[in-house]
mmCIF file of C-alpha atoms in Angstrom:
data_model
loop_
_atom_site.group_PDB
_atom_site.id
_atom_site.type_symbol
_atom_site.label_atom_id
_atom_site.label_comp_id
_atom_site.label_asym_id
_atom_site.label_seq_id
_atom_site.Cartn_x
_atom_site.Cartn_y
_atom_site.Cartn_z
ATOM 1 C CA MET A 169 143.443 83.472 151.645
ATOM 2 C CA ASN A 170 144.993 80.891 153.894
ATOM 3 C CA MET A 171 145.786 78.697 150.953
ATOM 4 C CA GLU A 172 147.324 81.614 149.105
ATOM 5 C CA GLU A 173 149.536 82.511 152.005
ATOM 6 C CA LYS A 174 150.637 78.960 152.358
ATOM 7 C CA GLN A 175 151.526 78.797 148.703
ATOM 8 C CA LYS A 176 153.431 82.058 148.919
ATOM 9 C CA GLN A 177 155.361 80.748 151.873
ATOM 10 C CA GLU A 178 156.191 77.590 150.041
ATOM 11 C CA VAL A 179 157.422 79.505 147.022
ATOM 12 C CA GLN A 180 159.524 81.619 149.358
ATOM 13 C CA LYS A 181 160.956 78.491 150.940
ATOM 14 C CA GLU A 182 161.896 77.127 147.524
ATOM 15 C CA ASP A 183 163.619 80.401 146.686
ATOM 16 C CA ASP A 184 165.472 80.450 149.987
ATOM 17 C CA LYS A 185 166.950 77.079 149.284
ATOM 18 C CA GLY A 186 168.592 78.611 146.251
ATOM 19 C CA ARG A 187 169.572 75.199 144.996
ATOM 20 C CA PHE A 188 168.864 73.635 141.668
ATOM 21 C CA SER A 189 167.519 70.136 141.506
ATOM 22 C CA LEU A 190 169.738 67.746 139.607
ATOM 23 C CA ALA A 191 166.825 66.451 137.541
ATOM 24 C CA GLY A 192 165.969 70.034 136.617
ATOM 25 C CA ILE A 193 169.489 70.767 135.414
ATOM 26 C CA ILE A 194 169.657 67.585 133.363
ATOM 27 C CA THR A 195 166.265 67.967 131.701
ATOM 28 C CA LEU A 196 166.931 71.625 130.889
ATOM 29 C CA LEU A 197 170.289 70.830 129.318
ATOM 30 C CA LEU A 198 168.789 67.964 127.331
ATOM 31 C CA ALA A 199 165.918 70.131 126.125
ATOM 32 C CA VAL A 200 168.342 72.847 124.997
ATOM 33 C CA VAL A 201 170.390 70.296 123.073
ATOM 34 C CA ILE A 202 167.331 68.626 121.551
ATOM 35 C CA PHE A 203 165.756 71.875 120.340
ATOM 36 C CA SER A 204 169.032 73.498 119.271
ATOM 37 C CA GLY A 205 169.457 71.339 116.191
ATOM 38 C CA LEU A 206 173.154 70.917 117.047
ATOM 39 C CA MET A 207 172.875 67.150 116.808
ATOM 40 C CA ALA A 208 171.078 67.152 113.463
ATOM 41 C CA SER A 209 174.286 66.785 111.483
ATOM 42 C CA GLY A 210 175.603 64.113 113.838
ATOM 43 C CA LYS A 211 175.795 60.453 112.994
ATOM 44 C CA GLY A 212 174.597 57.414 114.924
ATOM 45 C CA TRP A 213 173.556 57.661 118.567
ATOM 46 C CA SER A 214 173.858 61.435 118.907
ATOM 47 C CA THR A 215 170.865 61.969 116.608
ATOM 48 C CA ALA A 216 168.688 60.619 119.429
ATOM 49 C CA PHE A 217 169.063 64.122 120.888
ATOM 50 C CA ASP A 218 167.763 65.866 117.819
ATOM 51 C CA PHE A 219 164.178 67.107 117.663
ATOM 52 C CA VAL A 220 163.821 66.481 113.951
ATOM 53 C CA THR A 221 164.958 62.858 114.364
ATOM 54 C CA LEU A 222 162.452 62.240 117.160
ATOM 55 C CA SER A 223 159.664 63.869 115.149
ATOM 56 C CA GLY A 224 160.496 61.393 112.405
ATOM 57 C CA LYS A 225 158.696 61.424 109.110
ATOM 58 C CA PHE A 226 155.358 60.585 107.584
ATOM 59 C CA GLY A 227 155.237 57.581 105.301
ATOM 60 C CA THR A 228 155.079 58.143 101.580
ATOM 61 C CA MET A 229 152.798 56.775 98.851
ATOM 62 C CA LYS A 230 155.145 54.160 97.505
ATOM 63 C CA ASP A 231 152.417 52.096 95.899
ATOM 64 C CA ALA A 232 149.325 54.127 95.153
ATOM 65 C CA THR A 233 147.060 51.101 94.729
ATOM 66 C CA THR A 234 147.545 49.834 98.288
ATOM 67 C CA ALA A 235 148.751 52.881 100.231
ATOM 68 C CA THR A 236 146.506 54.442 102.872
ATOM 69 C CA PHE A 237 146.935 57.986 104.193
ATOM 70 C CA MET A 238 149.578 56.575 106.576
ATOM 71 C CA GLY A 239 151.872 55.767 103.693
ATOM 72 C CA ALA A 240 154.811 53.436 104.134
ATOM 73 C CA GLY A 241 158.229 53.911 105.702
ATOM 74 C CA GLY A 242 157.252 56.544 108.258
ATOM 75 C CA SER A 243 158.953 56.774 111.646
ATOM 76 C CA GLY A 244 159.055 58.591 114.978
ATOM 77 C CA ALA A 245 156.300 60.772 116.435
ATOM 78 C CA ARG A 246 154.845 61.557 113.015
ATOM 79 C CA ALA A 247 154.308 57.891 112.160
ATOM 80 C CA GLY A 248 152.817 57.377 115.631
ATOM 81 C CA PHE A 249 150.434 60.272 115.100
ATOM 82 C CA LEU A 250 149.104 58.890 111.825
ATOM 83 C CA LEU A 251 148.745 55.438 113.360
ATOM 84 C CA ALA A 252 146.729 56.858 116.268
ATOM 85 C CA LEU A 253 144.627 58.851 113.822
ATOM 86 C CA SER A 254 143.908 55.716 111.795
ATOM 87 C CA LEU A 255 142.492 54.078 114.930
ATOM 88 C CA VAL A 256 139.931 56.757 115.714
ATOM 89 C CA PRO A 257 137.093 55.390 113.519
ATOM 90 C CA GLY A 258 137.429 51.859 114.909
ATOM 91 C CA VAL A 259 137.500 53.011 118.507
ATOM 92 C CA MET A 260 134.494 55.298 117.971
ATOM 93 C CA LEU A 261 132.552 52.478 116.317
ATOM 94 C CA ALA A 262 133.426 49.981 119.057
ATOM 95 C CA MET A 263 132.531 52.375 121.862
ATOM 96 C CA GLY A 264 129.274 53.253 120.080
ATOM 97 C CA ILE A 265 128.269 49.588 119.958
ATOM 98 C CA VAL A 266 129.311 48.979 123.574
ATOM 99 C CA SER A 267 127.265 52.008 124.583
ATOM 100 C CA ILE A 268 124.108 50.581 122.954
ATOM 101 C CA VAL A 269 124.605 47.193 124.652
ATOM 102 C CA GLU A 270 125.145 48.954 127.966
ATOM 103 C CA GLN A 271 122.160 51.275 127.759
ATOM 104 C CA THR A 272 119.633 48.822 126.348
ATOM 105 C CA GLY A 273 120.219 46.547 129.318
ATOM 106 C CA GLY A 274 122.467 44.019 127.574
ATOM 107 C CA LEU A 275 124.847 44.075 130.500
ATOM 108 C CA LYS A 276 122.011 43.347 132.932
ATOM 109 C CA VAL A 277 121.219 40.214 130.943
ATOM 110 C CA ALA A 278 124.866 39.164 131.085
ATOM 111 C CA GLN A 279 124.842 39.826 134.804
ATOM 112 C CA LYS A 280 121.731 37.661 135.336
ATOM 113 C CA LEU A 281 123.254 34.817 133.337
ATOM 114 C CA LEU A 282 126.480 35.085 135.285
ATOM 115 C CA THR A 283 125.035 35.169 138.805
ATOM 116 C CA PRO A 284 124.401 31.417 139.285
ATOM 117 C CA LEU A 285 127.753 30.560 137.702
ATOM 118 C CA LEU A 286 129.939 32.577 140.051
ATOM 119 C CA ARG A 287 129.961 30.102 142.931
ATOM 120 C CA PRO A 288 131.037 27.081 140.863
ATOM 121 C CA LEU A 289 133.418 29.086 138.666
ATOM 122 C CA MET A 290 135.260 31.129 141.262
ATOM 123 C CA GLY A 291 133.757 30.455 144.679
ATOM 124 C CA LEU A 292 132.189 33.901 144.803
ATOM 125 C CA PRO A 293 128.621 34.839 145.765
ATOM 126 C CA GLY A 294 126.218 35.877 142.978
ATOM 127 C CA ASN A 295 125.967 39.435 144.251
ATOM 128 C CA VAL A 296 129.393 40.332 142.872
ATOM 129 C CA SER A 297 128.148 39.892 139.278
ATOM 130 C CA LEU A 298 127.451 43.590 138.724
ATOM 131 C CA ALA A 299 130.904 44.563 139.978
ATOM 132 C CA LEU A 300 132.402 41.819 137.845
ATOM 133 C CA ILE A 301 130.724 43.044 134.656
ATOM 134 C CA SER A 302 131.742 46.614 135.484
ATOM 135 C CA SER A 303 135.336 45.561 136.107
ATOM 136 C CA LEU A 304 135.549 44.220 132.570
ATOM 137 C CA GLN A 305 134.938 47.741 131.337
ATOM 138 C CA SER A 306 136.512 49.972 133.934
ATOM 139 C CA THR A 307 139.370 49.155 136.284
ATOM 140 C CA ASP A 308 138.394 51.858 138.739
ATOM 141 C CA ALA A 309 134.670 51.132 138.792
ATOM 142 C CA GLY A 310 135.298 47.446 139.500
ATOM 143 C CA ALA A 311 137.748 48.127 142.326
ATOM 144 C CA GLY A 312 135.488 50.741 143.902
ATOM 145 C CA MET A 313 132.457 48.459 143.846
ATOM 146 C CA THR A 314 134.526 45.660 145.371
ATOM 147 C CA LYS A 315 135.390 47.841 148.327
ATOM 148 C CA ASP A 316 131.706 48.689 148.775
ATOM 149 C CA LEU A 317 130.742 45.005 148.687
ATOM 150 C CA PHE A 318 133.231 44.255 151.438
ATOM 151 C CA ASP A 319 132.301 47.286 153.529
ATOM 152 C CA GLU A 320 128.651 46.264 153.388
ATOM 153 C CA GLY A 321 129.607 42.775 154.532
ATOM 154 C CA LEU A 322 128.454 41.091 151.326
ATOM 155 C CA ILE A 323 131.775 39.378 150.691
ATOM 156 C CA THR A 324 134.430 38.062 153.077
ATOM 157 C CA GLU A 325 138.084 39.007 153.170
ATOM 158 C CA LYS A 326 139.062 35.864 151.258
ATOM 159 C CA GLU A 327 136.364 36.392 148.658
ATOM 160 C CA ARG A 328 137.574 39.931 148.171
ATOM 161 C CA ALA A 329 141.117 38.690 147.527
ATOM 162 C CA ILE A 330 139.891 36.136 144.955
ATOM 163 C CA PHE A 331 137.738 38.756 143.257
ATOM 164 C CA VAL A 332 140.553 41.318 143.220
ATOM 165 C CA GLN A 333 142.821 38.727 141.621
ATOM 166 C CA PHE A 334 140.237 38.306 138.880
ATOM 167 C CA GLN A 335 140.240 42.071 138.269
ATOM 168 C CA PHE A 336 143.984 42.643 138.594
ATOM 169 C CA THR A 337 145.032 40.330 135.812
ATOM 170 C CA GLY A 338 143.622 41.527 132.510
ATOM 171 C CA CYS A 339 142.080 44.644 134.028
ATOM 172 C CA ALA A 340 139.118 46.202 132.169
ATOM 173 C CA VAL A 341 139.965 43.844 129.358
ATOM 174 C CA ILE A 342 136.945 44.450 127.148
ATOM 175 C CA ASN A 343 137.382 48.203 126.853
ATOM 176 C CA ASN A 344 141.180 48.129 126.908
ATOM 177 C CA TYR A 345 141.393 45.415 124.300
ATOM 178 C CA LEU A 346 138.900 46.992 121.912
ATOM 179 C CA THR A 347 140.534 50.418 122.120
ATOM 180 C CA LEU A 348 144.252 49.874 122.740
ATOM 181 C CA GLY A 349 144.424 46.543 120.941
ATOM 182 C CA SER A 350 143.042 48.129 117.763
ATOM 183 C CA MET A 351 146.539 49.491 117.103
ATOM 184 C CA VAL A 352 147.599 46.064 115.847
ATOM 185 C CA PHE A 353 144.296 44.356 114.927
ATOM 186 C CA ALA A 354 145.130 44.695 111.231
ATOM 187 C CA ASN A 355 148.310 42.676 111.722
ATOM 188 C CA ILE A 356 147.353 39.747 113.901
ATOM 189 C CA LEU A 357 146.782 36.346 112.373
ATOM 190 C CA VAL A 358 143.927 35.033 114.552
ATOM 191 C CA PRO A 359 140.341 36.323 114.816
ATOM 192 C CA ILE A 360 140.355 39.291 117.203
ATOM 193 C CA SER A 361 138.150 37.360 119.631
ATOM 194 C CA VAL A 362 140.876 34.771 120.308
ATOM 195 C CA PRO A 363 143.170 36.976 122.428
ATOM 196 C CA LEU A 364 140.141 38.330 124.302
ATOM 197 C CA VAL A 365 138.823 34.872 125.155
ATOM 198 C CA LEU A 366 142.308 33.750 126.197
ATOM 199 C CA VAL A 367 142.641 36.678 128.594
ATOM 200 C CA LEU A 368 139.182 36.013 130.069
ATOM 201 C CA VAL A 369 140.050 32.352 130.611
ATOM 202 C CA LEU A 370 143.322 33.380 132.276
ATOM 203 C CA LYS A 371 141.416 35.702 134.597
ATOM 204 C CA PHE A 372 139.300 32.793 135.830
ATOM 205 C CA PHE A 373 142.397 30.632 136.060
ATOM 206 C CA ALA A 374 144.238 33.196 138.220
ATOM 207 C CA ALA A 375 141.201 33.634 140.472
ATOM 208 C CA ASN A 376 141.049 29.891 141.048
ATOM 209 C CA VAL A 377 144.749 29.550 141.785
ATOM 210 C CA THR A 378 144.359 32.332 144.331
ATOM 211 C CA ARG A 379 141.220 30.664 145.720
ATOM 212 C CA PHE A 380 143.149 27.430 146.161
ATOM 213 C CA VAL A 381 146.239 29.057 147.683
ATOM 214 C CA ILE A 382 144.208 31.202 150.062
ATOM 215 C CA ASN A 383 142.082 28.331 151.284
ATOM 216 C CA LYS A 384 145.133 26.178 151.778
ATOM 217 C CA PHE A 385 147.774 28.554 153.143
ATOM 218 C CA TYR A 386 146.125 31.659 154.559
ATOM 219 C CA THR A 387 144.167 31.992 157.768
ATOM 220 C CA GLU A 388 141.034 34.131 157.776
ATOM 221 C CA GLU A 389 142.150 36.587 160.452
ATOM 222 C CA ALA A 390 144.701 39.222 159.533
ATOM 223 C CA MET B 187 114.554 62.427 132.040
ATOM 224 C CA LYS B 188 113.917 61.602 128.414
ATOM 225 C CA LYS B 189 114.557 58.043 127.344
ATOM 226 C CA LYS B 190 117.385 57.852 124.827
ATOM 227 C CA ASN B 191 116.880 56.241 121.442
ATOM 228 C CA ILE B 192 119.386 53.874 119.932
ATOM 229 C CA ILE B 193 120.976 56.526 117.722
ATOM 230 C CA GLU B 194 121.656 58.771 120.695
ATOM 231 C CA MET B 195 123.134 55.812 122.582
ATOM 232 C CA PHE B 196 125.521 55.081 119.748
ATOM 233 C CA VAL B 197 126.530 58.692 119.253
ATOM 234 C CA GLU B 198 127.163 59.093 122.964
ATOM 235 C CA GLY B 199 129.456 56.056 122.970
ATOM 236 C CA ALA B 200 131.193 57.098 119.768
ATOM 237 C CA ARG B 201 131.896 60.510 121.297
ATOM 238 C CA LYS B 202 133.497 58.737 124.243
ATOM 239 C CA GLY B 203 135.483 56.719 121.700
ATOM 240 C CA TRP B 204 136.829 59.918 120.158
ATOM 241 C CA SER B 205 138.009 61.159 123.499
ATOM 242 C CA ILE B 206 139.632 57.794 124.344
ATOM 243 C CA ALA B 207 141.401 57.688 120.969
ATOM 244 C CA ILE B 208 142.643 61.282 121.001
ATOM 245 C CA ASN B 209 143.346 61.787 124.713
ATOM 246 C CA GLY B 210 144.173 58.242 125.745
ATOM 247 C CA LEU B 211 145.645 56.447 122.757
ATOM 248 C CA MET B 212 147.466 59.136 120.845
ATOM 249 C CA PRO B 213 149.822 60.442 123.573
ATOM 250 C CA ASN B 214 150.798 56.853 124.393
ATOM 251 C CA VAL B 215 151.488 56.037 120.752
ATOM 252 C CA ILE B 216 153.575 59.190 120.204
ATOM 253 C CA LEU B 217 155.642 58.403 123.306
ATOM 254 C CA ALA B 218 156.155 54.791 122.229
ATOM 255 C CA PHE B 219 157.224 55.722 118.699
ATOM 256 C CA ALA B 220 159.660 58.401 119.933
ATOM 257 C CA LEU B 221 161.077 55.986 122.511
ATOM 258 C CA ILE B 222 161.645 53.276 119.920
ATOM 259 C CA LYS B 223 163.297 55.849 117.647
ATOM 260 C CA ILE B 224 165.739 56.748 120.450
ATOM 261 C CA LEU B 225 166.507 53.093 121.089
ATOM 262 C CA GLU B 226 167.111 52.548 117.383
ATOM 263 C CA VAL B 227 169.420 55.467 116.611
ATOM 264 C CA THR B 228 171.460 54.944 119.779
ATOM 265 C CA GLY B 229 171.963 51.297 118.880
ATOM 266 C CA ALA B 230 170.352 50.267 122.184
ATOM 267 C CA MET B 231 167.691 48.328 120.336
ATOM 268 C CA ALA B 232 170.235 46.069 118.635
ATOM 269 C CA PHE B 233 171.935 45.546 121.990
ATOM 270 C CA ILE B 234 168.661 44.712 123.761
ATOM 271 C CA GLY B 235 167.836 42.401 120.887
ATOM 272 C CA ASP B 236 171.065 40.447 121.347
ATOM 273 C CA VAL B 237 170.895 40.264 125.140
ATOM 274 C CA PHE B 238 167.298 39.095 125.385
ATOM 275 C CA ALA B 239 167.237 36.892 122.299
ATOM 276 C CA PRO B 240 167.697 33.665 124.341
ATOM 277 C CA VAL B 241 164.863 34.488 126.767
ATOM 278 C CA MET B 242 162.337 35.701 124.219
ATOM 279 C CA GLY B 243 163.422 33.010 121.783
ATOM 280 C CA VAL B 244 161.693 30.463 124.013
ATOM 281 C CA PHE B 245 158.378 31.913 122.806
ATOM 282 C CA GLY B 246 159.525 32.320 119.207
ATOM 283 C CA LEU B 247 160.133 36.044 119.688
ATOM 284 C CA PRO B 248 163.102 38.280 118.871
ATOM 285 C CA GLY B 249 165.052 39.898 121.728
ATOM 286 C CA GLN B 250 163.556 43.333 120.999
ATOM 287 C CA ALA B 251 160.165 41.991 122.069
ATOM 288 C CA ILE B 252 161.314 42.370 125.685
ATOM 289 C CA MET B 253 160.581 46.094 125.224
ATOM 290 C CA VAL B 254 156.897 45.248 124.854
ATOM 291 C CA SER B 255 156.913 43.239 128.100
ATOM 292 C CA VAL B 256 158.815 45.873 130.071
ATOM 293 C CA THR B 257 156.542 48.666 128.853
ATOM 294 C CA ALA B 258 153.514 46.517 129.634
ATOM 295 C CA LEU B 259 154.413 46.569 133.323
ATOM 296 C CA MET B 260 153.733 50.288 133.314
ATOM 297 C CA SER B 261 151.032 50.716 130.710
ATOM 298 C CA GLN B 262 149.011 48.516 128.376
ATOM 299 C CA GLY B 263 148.588 51.390 125.930
ATOM 300 C CA GLY B 264 152.319 52.063 125.877
ATOM 301 C CA ALA B 265 153.024 48.381 125.286
ATOM 302 C CA VAL B 266 150.665 48.077 122.330
ATOM 303 C CA GLY B 267 152.218 51.313 121.022
ATOM 304 C CA VAL B 268 155.694 49.782 121.228
ATOM 305 C CA LEU B 269 154.382 46.663 119.504
ATOM 306 C CA ALA B 270 152.842 48.756 116.720
ATOM 307 C CA SER B 271 156.097 50.644 116.313
ATOM 308 C CA LEU B 272 158.123 47.418 116.104
ATOM 309 C CA LEU B 273 155.661 46.142 113.498
ATOM 310 C CA THR B 274 156.074 49.325 111.465
ATOM 311 C CA ASP B 275 159.846 49.042 111.230
ATOM 312 C CA GLY B 276 160.051 45.270 110.952
ATOM 313 C CA GLY B 277 161.354 44.508 114.453
ATOM 314 C CA VAL B 278 158.596 41.909 114.822
ATOM 315 C CA ASP B 279 156.443 40.242 112.183
ATOM 316 C CA ALA B 280 152.711 39.503 112.215
ATOM 317 C CA LYS B 281 153.235 36.063 113.796
ATOM 318 C CA GLN B 282 155.245 37.503 116.647
ATOM 319 C CA ALA B 283 152.752 40.319 117.181
ATOM 320 C CA THR B 284 150.004 37.714 117.457
ATOM 321 C CA ILE B 285 151.999 35.955 120.177
ATOM 322 C CA LEU B 286 152.597 39.171 122.105
ATOM 323 C CA LEU B 287 149.167 40.801 121.992
ATOM 324 C CA PRO B 288 147.194 38.695 124.533
ATOM 325 C CA ALA B 289 150.052 38.778 127.057
ATOM 326 C CA ILE B 290 149.940 42.572 127.118
ATOM 327 C CA PHE B 291 146.322 42.467 128.255
ATOM 328 C CA ALA B 292 146.670 39.398 130.471
ATOM 329 C CA SER B 293 149.283 41.030 132.652
ATOM 330 C CA GLY B 294 149.703 44.637 131.558
ATOM 331 C CA GLY B 295 149.584 47.769 133.657
ATOM 332 C CA GLN B 296 150.342 46.101 137.000
ATOM 333 C CA LEU B 297 152.402 48.951 138.385
ATOM 334 C CA GLN B 298 149.590 51.466 138.095
ATOM 335 C CA ASN B 299 147.063 48.840 139.157
ATOM 336 C CA LEU B 300 148.811 48.419 142.494
ATOM 337 C CA GLY B 301 147.084 51.659 143.384
ATOM 338 C CA ARG B 302 144.067 51.504 141.133
ATOM 339 C CA VAL B 303 142.989 47.937 141.946
ATOM 340 C CA LEU B 304 144.742 46.736 145.085
ATOM 341 C CA GLY B 305 144.667 50.115 146.817
ATOM 342 C CA THR B 306 141.102 51.051 145.888
ATOM 343 C CA SER B 307 139.564 47.667 146.682
ATOM 344 C CA GLY B 308 141.250 47.682 150.090
ATOM 345 C CA VAL B 309 142.371 44.057 149.846
ATOM 346 C CA GLN B 310 144.779 43.070 152.627
ATOM 347 C CA THR B 311 148.454 43.626 151.851
ATOM 348 C CA LYS B 312 149.330 40.031 152.707
ATOM 349 C CA TYR B 313 147.671 39.021 149.434
ATOM 350 C CA TYR B 314 149.578 41.547 147.264
ATOM 351 C CA GLY B 315 152.457 39.204 146.408
ATOM 352 C CA LEU B 316 150.151 36.375 145.416
ATOM 353 C CA ILE B 317 147.955 38.609 143.268
ATOM 354 C CA PHE B 318 150.898 40.352 141.593
ATOM 355 C CA GLY B 319 152.759 37.091 140.982
ATOM 356 C CA MET B 320 149.735 35.440 139.382
ATOM 357 C CA SER B 321 149.379 38.259 136.869
ATOM 358 C CA ILE B 322 153.006 37.775 135.759
ATOM 359 C CA ILE B 323 152.434 34.019 135.479
ATOM 360 C CA ASN B 324 149.338 34.719 133.372
ATOM 361 C CA GLY B 325 151.455 36.777 130.981
ATOM 362 C CA ILE B 326 153.906 33.910 130.583
ATOM 363 C CA ILE B 327 151.071 31.433 130.041
ATOM 364 C CA ALA B 328 149.563 33.736 127.405
ATOM 365 C CA LEU B 329 152.901 33.894 125.534
ATOM 366 C CA THR B 330 153.251 30.107 125.718
ATOM 367 C CA VAL B 331 149.722 29.353 124.539
ATOM 368 C CA MET B 332 149.939 31.848 121.682
ATOM 369 C CA SER B 333 153.304 30.562 120.520
ATOM 370 C CA PHE B 334 151.693 27.124 120.079
ATOM 371 C CA VAL B 335 148.593 28.601 118.426
ATOM 372 C CA VAL B 336 150.739 30.489 115.926
ATOM 373 C CA LYS B 337 152.814 27.392 115.181
ATOM 374 C CA ALA B 338 149.626 25.512 114.349
ATOM 375 C CA LEU B 339 148.451 28.176 111.862
#
């Protein structure tokens, strides 16, 4: 009831203002132009404001022996749609495999193996290994667990900064790379593990630069 | 609770994969392809290509590739979408895509990660500049390394 009244009041306030927002006017005008089809017969830049142009076209079967359902020569939203559709099987397969590794305890093994390495590799205590493994899969899970570790006094302020650096660059790289990266996997010239390994190495590199800079130039107290 | 067998584990993950592909990937790809279309028909793409050719040329990339880097600041998915779109219409070739791909993941999505990583973890703000700067440097390193790798192929 209270909420409702508040909302009503707010709506009233908006009405009282009686003004139009500039962004609203512009987007409305643009939408009218785009959907009107007025620009369809235009040439050059004006066709950017035509719905049919933006929708683009599906590719066609130019060479039946090599063509997939995406065809060749497509463009715009339609080509994007078919590309996204072509990725679905790969993403489902990858996530299915990751799910098995996760649920059979494969990640726990990785975590155990990682624990003794954390101090020499990044100057972090072994108890961050679970958060570290999680952060490779989910940006939000990793960041949340890091806050918990600090709040429980398991890591210091400096260690948190080093660990956050590790997460910030190449965030959730395993899941992001396997899903988003699949858009161009068919086109790249190196094994798909190469970019992934490079990003992981860079994560450790960034963490160590931060470790060095913090120890050298920052004082512990805020 | 019943223990899951391996088939159920896979199916559960694959179902998550469907949702990621349809709800996460597809809207990003559609946006990227429409955006590139706008840039192309307005002639902005050719202009961007000319202006940024000297910078991106350092890594063996065409000027248009700057669109991938700029989009990457906001979203990794958007950036790979832009890359895929450029590949489709010949703006970049397979070699150049290979150079660009790791950089997207090494330093992509920083703007949203300011909140999602730095904000959530509660790290002190005095470290923000250092952490942000290092992720940009990582992107540049990734481009450099990959440009040498591709040359050696």
